[in-house]
Short mmCIF file of C-alpha atoms and ligand atoms in Angstrom, two decimals:
data_model
loop_
_atom_site.label_atom_id
_atom_site.label_comp_id
_atom_site.label_asym_id
_atom_site.label_seq_id
_atom_site.Cartn_x
_atom_site.Cartn_y
_atom_site.Cartn_z
CA MET F 73 84.76 152.53 148.15
CA ALA F 74 88.45 152.31 147.82
CA SER F 75 90.94 150.65 149.98
CA PHE F 76 92.44 147.78 151.78
CA PRO F 77 89.91 145.05 152.17
CA THR F 78 91.63 142.11 153.62
CA ARG F 79 94.82 141.06 155.20
CA THR F 80 96.12 137.97 156.80
CA GLY F 81 98.54 137.80 159.67
CA PRO F 82 102.12 138.92 159.30
CA LYS F 83 103.25 135.43 158.43
CA ASN F 84 101.23 135.11 155.25
CA SER F 85 100.25 138.68 154.56
CA ARG F 86 102.11 138.91 151.28
CA ARG F 87 99.71 136.61 149.55
CA LEU F 88 96.77 138.97 149.87
CA VAL F 89 98.60 142.23 149.57
CA ALA F 90 98.10 142.40 145.82
CA LEU F 91 94.42 141.81 146.30
CA ALA F 92 94.24 144.49 148.94
CA LEU F 93 96.24 147.12 147.11
CA GLY F 94 94.26 146.64 143.94
CA LEU F 95 91.64 148.93 145.43
CA GLY F 96 93.79 151.98 145.68
CA LEU F 97 93.41 154.00 148.82
CA ALA F 98 95.86 151.99 150.82
CA SER F 99 98.90 153.20 148.99
CA ALA F 100 97.65 156.78 148.78
CA ALA F 101 96.63 157.12 152.39
CA LEU F 102 99.47 155.21 153.91
CA GLY F 103 102.20 155.65 151.38
CA THR F 104 105.04 155.34 153.81
CA ALA F 105 103.93 152.02 155.17
CA GLY F 106 104.67 149.36 152.64
CA PRO F 107 103.61 145.79 153.14
CA ALA F 108 107.10 144.78 154.15
CA SER F 109 107.03 147.24 157.03
CA ALA F 110 103.77 145.91 158.40
CA THR F 111 104.23 145.30 162.03
CA ASN F 112 101.92 143.74 164.46
CA THR F 113 103.27 144.72 167.80
CA ALA F 114 100.78 142.65 169.71
CA GLY F 115 101.71 139.49 167.87
CA THR F 116 98.16 138.72 166.88
CA PRO F 117 97.60 135.28 165.48
CA THR F 118 97.40 134.50 161.79
CA ARG F 119 94.04 135.42 160.51
CA ALA F 120 91.60 133.07 158.90
CA ALA F 121 88.77 135.49 158.23
CA THR F 122 88.49 139.22 158.12
CA ALA F 123 86.24 142.26 158.14
CA GLY F 124 87.77 145.72 158.04
CA TYR F 125 86.90 149.35 158.57
CA VAL F 126 87.35 150.17 154.91
CA GLY F 127 87.42 147.82 151.98
CA ALA F 128 85.28 146.20 149.37
CA ALA F 129 85.21 142.45 149.45
CA GLU F 130 85.56 141.14 152.93
CA ASN F 131 82.14 140.16 154.06
CA THR F 132 83.04 136.52 153.79
CA GLY F 133 84.98 136.93 157.02
CA ASN F 134 82.13 138.35 159.02
CA LYS F 135 80.22 135.16 159.55
CA ALA F 136 83.26 133.21 160.69
CA PHE F 137 84.10 135.95 163.14
CA PHE F 138 80.60 136.21 164.55
CA ASP F 139 80.31 132.43 164.75
CA ALA F 140 83.52 132.28 166.78
CA VAL F 141 82.25 134.78 169.32
CA LEU F 142 78.83 133.20 169.41
CA LYS F 143 80.27 129.77 170.06
CA SER F 144 82.45 131.09 172.86
CA VAL F 145 79.47 132.75 174.53
CA ALA F 146 77.24 129.71 173.99
CA LYS F 147 79.72 127.45 175.76
CA ARG F 148 79.62 129.64 178.83
CA GLN F 149 75.83 129.96 178.71
CA ALA F 150 75.49 126.19 178.46
CA ALA F 151 77.73 125.74 181.49
CA GLN F 152 75.71 128.28 183.46
CA PRO F 153 72.11 128.05 182.27
CA SER F 154 70.99 130.41 185.02
CA LEU F 155 72.67 133.35 183.30
CA LYS F 156 69.89 135.59 182.11
CA VAL F 157 71.78 138.30 180.30
CA VAL F 158 73.96 137.32 177.37
CA THR F 159 77.32 138.92 178.03
CA VAL F 160 80.22 139.03 175.61
CA TYR F 161 83.51 139.51 177.44
CA TYR F 162 86.39 141.36 175.83
CA ASN F 163 89.98 141.79 176.90
CA PRO F 164 91.39 145.23 175.97
CA SER F 165 94.80 144.81 177.58
CA GLN F 166 96.66 144.37 174.28
CA ALA F 167 95.36 147.68 172.95
CA PRO F 168 96.38 150.10 175.71
CA SER F 169 96.45 153.15 173.41
CA PHE F 170 92.78 152.66 172.63
CA ARG F 171 91.48 151.90 176.08
CA SER F 172 89.07 154.85 176.18
CA GLN F 173 87.84 154.32 172.62
CA ILE F 174 87.19 150.64 173.31
CA SER F 175 85.34 151.52 176.48
CA SER F 176 83.28 154.09 174.58
CA ALA F 177 82.48 151.57 171.87
CA ALA F 178 81.23 149.11 174.48
CA SER F 179 79.10 151.81 176.11
CA ILE F 180 77.66 152.82 172.76
CA TRP F 181 76.60 149.28 171.99
CA ASN F 182 75.36 148.62 175.49
CA SER F 183 73.11 151.66 175.27
CA SER F 184 71.94 150.70 171.78
CA VAL F 185 70.94 147.03 172.07
CA SER F 186 69.21 144.96 174.73
CA ASN F 187 69.81 141.30 173.88
CA VAL F 188 73.56 141.27 174.40
CA LYS F 189 75.99 143.17 176.63
CA LEU F 190 79.70 143.84 176.29
CA GLN F 191 81.88 143.69 179.36
CA ALA F 192 85.62 144.07 179.88
CA THR F 193 87.62 141.29 181.49
CA THR F 194 91.25 140.70 182.33
CA GLY F 195 90.80 137.04 181.47
CA SER F 196 90.78 135.44 178.04
CA GLY F 197 87.27 136.62 177.27
CA ASP F 198 85.30 135.86 174.15
CA PHE F 199 87.49 138.12 172.04
CA ALA F 200 90.36 140.58 172.46
CA TYR F 201 91.51 143.90 171.05
CA TYR F 202 95.03 144.40 169.69
CA GLU F 203 96.81 147.46 168.35
CA GLY F 204 99.63 148.10 165.91
CA SER F 205 100.45 149.33 162.44
CA ASP F 206 99.17 147.67 159.33
CA PRO F 207 98.84 149.25 155.89
CA ARG F 208 95.45 147.68 155.47
CA GLY F 209 94.00 149.29 158.56
CA SER F 210 91.75 148.05 161.33
CA TYR F 211 89.79 144.86 161.16
CA ALA F 212 87.93 142.14 162.99
CA SER F 213 89.10 138.61 162.44
CA THR F 214 89.41 135.08 163.70
CA ASN F 215 92.62 133.22 164.32
CA GLY F 216 91.43 130.10 162.57
CA HIS F 217 90.94 128.32 165.85
CA GLY F 218 87.57 129.75 166.69
CA ARG F 219 88.83 132.84 168.52
CA GLY F 220 87.81 136.31 167.46
CA TYR F 221 89.89 139.44 167.79
CA ILE F 222 89.92 143.08 166.70
CA PHE F 223 93.01 144.84 165.43
CA LEU F 224 93.17 148.65 165.69
CA ASP F 225 95.60 150.34 163.33
CA TYR F 226 97.41 153.46 164.58
CA ALA F 227 97.38 155.44 161.32
CA GLN F 228 93.80 154.68 160.44
CA ASN F 229 92.63 155.69 163.89
CA GLN F 230 94.26 159.08 163.40
CA GLN F 231 92.75 159.50 159.97
CA TYR F 232 89.23 158.44 160.90
CA ASP F 233 87.17 159.04 164.04
CA SER F 234 88.74 156.56 166.42
CA ILE F 235 85.64 155.78 168.46
CA ARG F 236 83.70 155.17 165.25
CA VAL F 237 86.41 152.75 164.13
CA ALA F 238 86.27 150.88 167.45
CA ALA F 239 82.46 150.85 167.48
CA HIS F 240 82.39 149.66 163.86
CA GLU F 241 84.80 146.79 164.48
CA THR F 242 82.87 145.87 167.62
CA GLY F 243 79.77 145.76 165.43
CA HIS F 244 81.37 142.79 163.66
CA VAL F 245 81.68 141.05 167.00
CA LEU F 246 77.96 141.45 167.41
CA GLY F 247 77.30 139.95 163.98
CA LEU F 248 76.97 142.88 161.59
CA PRO F 249 78.57 142.75 158.12
CA ASP F 250 80.26 145.67 156.38
CA HIS F 251 78.13 147.98 154.25
CA TYR F 252 80.63 150.49 152.86
CA SER F 253 78.14 152.02 150.44
CA GLY F 254 75.89 153.11 153.30
CA PRO F 255 75.62 156.66 154.69
CA CYS F 256 77.47 158.07 157.69
CA SER F 257 74.39 157.39 159.82
CA GLU F 258 75.22 153.70 159.49
CA LEU F 259 78.00 152.46 161.71
CA MET F 260 78.80 149.55 159.42
CA SER F 261 79.46 151.84 156.46
CA GLY F 262 82.84 152.18 158.15
CA GLY F 263 85.29 154.28 156.14
CA GLY F 264 82.91 154.41 153.19
CA PRO F 265 81.51 157.88 153.88
CA GLY F 266 85.04 159.24 154.32
CA THR F 267 87.17 160.61 157.11
CA SER F 268 84.74 163.41 157.94
CA CYS F 269 82.14 160.94 159.17
CA THR F 270 82.15 160.92 162.97
CA ASN F 271 78.89 159.12 163.72
CA ARG F 272 79.64 156.58 166.40
CA TYR F 273 76.21 155.01 166.81
CA PRO F 274 74.45 152.19 164.98
CA ASN F 275 71.21 153.24 163.29
CA SER F 276 67.85 151.67 164.12
CA THR F 277 68.22 148.96 161.48
CA GLU F 278 71.61 147.95 162.79
CA ARG F 279 70.34 147.87 166.37
CA ALA F 280 67.37 145.74 165.41
CA ARG F 281 69.61 143.36 163.50
CA VAL F 282 71.94 142.82 166.46
CA ASN F 283 69.02 142.22 168.80
CA GLN F 284 67.60 139.74 166.33
CA LEU F 285 70.93 137.95 165.87
CA TRP F 286 71.41 137.49 169.59
CA ALA F 287 67.84 136.42 170.18
CA ASN F 288 67.91 133.78 167.45
CA GLY F 289 71.58 133.12 166.85
CA LEU F 290 72.45 132.32 170.41
CA ALA F 291 69.63 129.80 170.69
CA LYS F 292 71.02 127.99 167.66
CA ALA F 293 74.56 128.14 169.00
CA LEU F 294 73.38 126.77 172.33
CA ALA F 295 71.65 123.92 170.56
CA GLN F 296 74.87 123.11 168.72
CA VAL F 297 76.90 123.20 171.91
CA GLY F 298 74.33 120.91 173.52
CA THR F 299 74.41 118.52 170.59
CA ALA F 300 78.20 118.41 170.66
CA ALA F 301 78.19 117.73 174.40
CA LYS F 302 75.77 114.83 173.99
CA ALA F 303 77.79 113.41 171.17
CA GLY F 304 80.79 113.46 173.47
ZN1 LIG N 93 84.14 146.40 158.93
#
C-alpha cells in the first residue's frame, strides 16, 4: 500500500519526510501540499510514535500509543478501584470540524466492544483529537511524554470516508495495529483498500482483540501503577 507512513511534529518533520515520501501516494494525492507547507493549526506536540491511516511501516508507534492511553486509564482506575467499567476519556475540542465523526467513531466502538468504553470530556482526558493539514495524513501518536493524541487531516478526510478514518485512528487508541493489506471489512486496513472503502466498523477479530487487550492489558497496567506507587 502506498503512501505516507510516518511523520513527526512540525518541529522535526523534515527528518522523516524522505522516508514518508518514498512510498509514493503522498505526493500524488496531495501534490499541492509540500512538506514545507505542513501546518498544524492545533499546535499538537512533537510526536514520538506514530500510526497512520495509510502507510507501510509505522506499527512501531502503535504500542507506545496504546501504552500511553493504558497507563493514563490505569492511574485513574488505581485511584478509584470501585470503578467497574473501564472508560477512556477523550477531548474533541481541538478538532471542531470533526465533532460528529469523532462522536460516531466513539459510538461505533462502544457498540462493538464490551471491555472498554469511550467517553467525551472537556477536561484533559486520556487522549485528545486535533485537526489540521499535513501531507502525510491522519495519525495516532504520542507526544513523547506519555500522552496520546489523534490528528485528523483535512484533505485525507475529504478523500476517504471521514468516519472510517476517525474510527480507524480511534482503533489505535484501543490497542489495534495497522493492517493495510487487509480487506475493507477490517477497520485497521485503513486506507489500504482505497478511497471507495466506507466500512466504519471493526470486524469480529478486531472486536475480540480489543476486548482481550482491555481485559488483560489493563490488569498489567494496573499492576505496574501499583508497583510504581509502592516504590514511591
Ligand atoms: Zn492506522
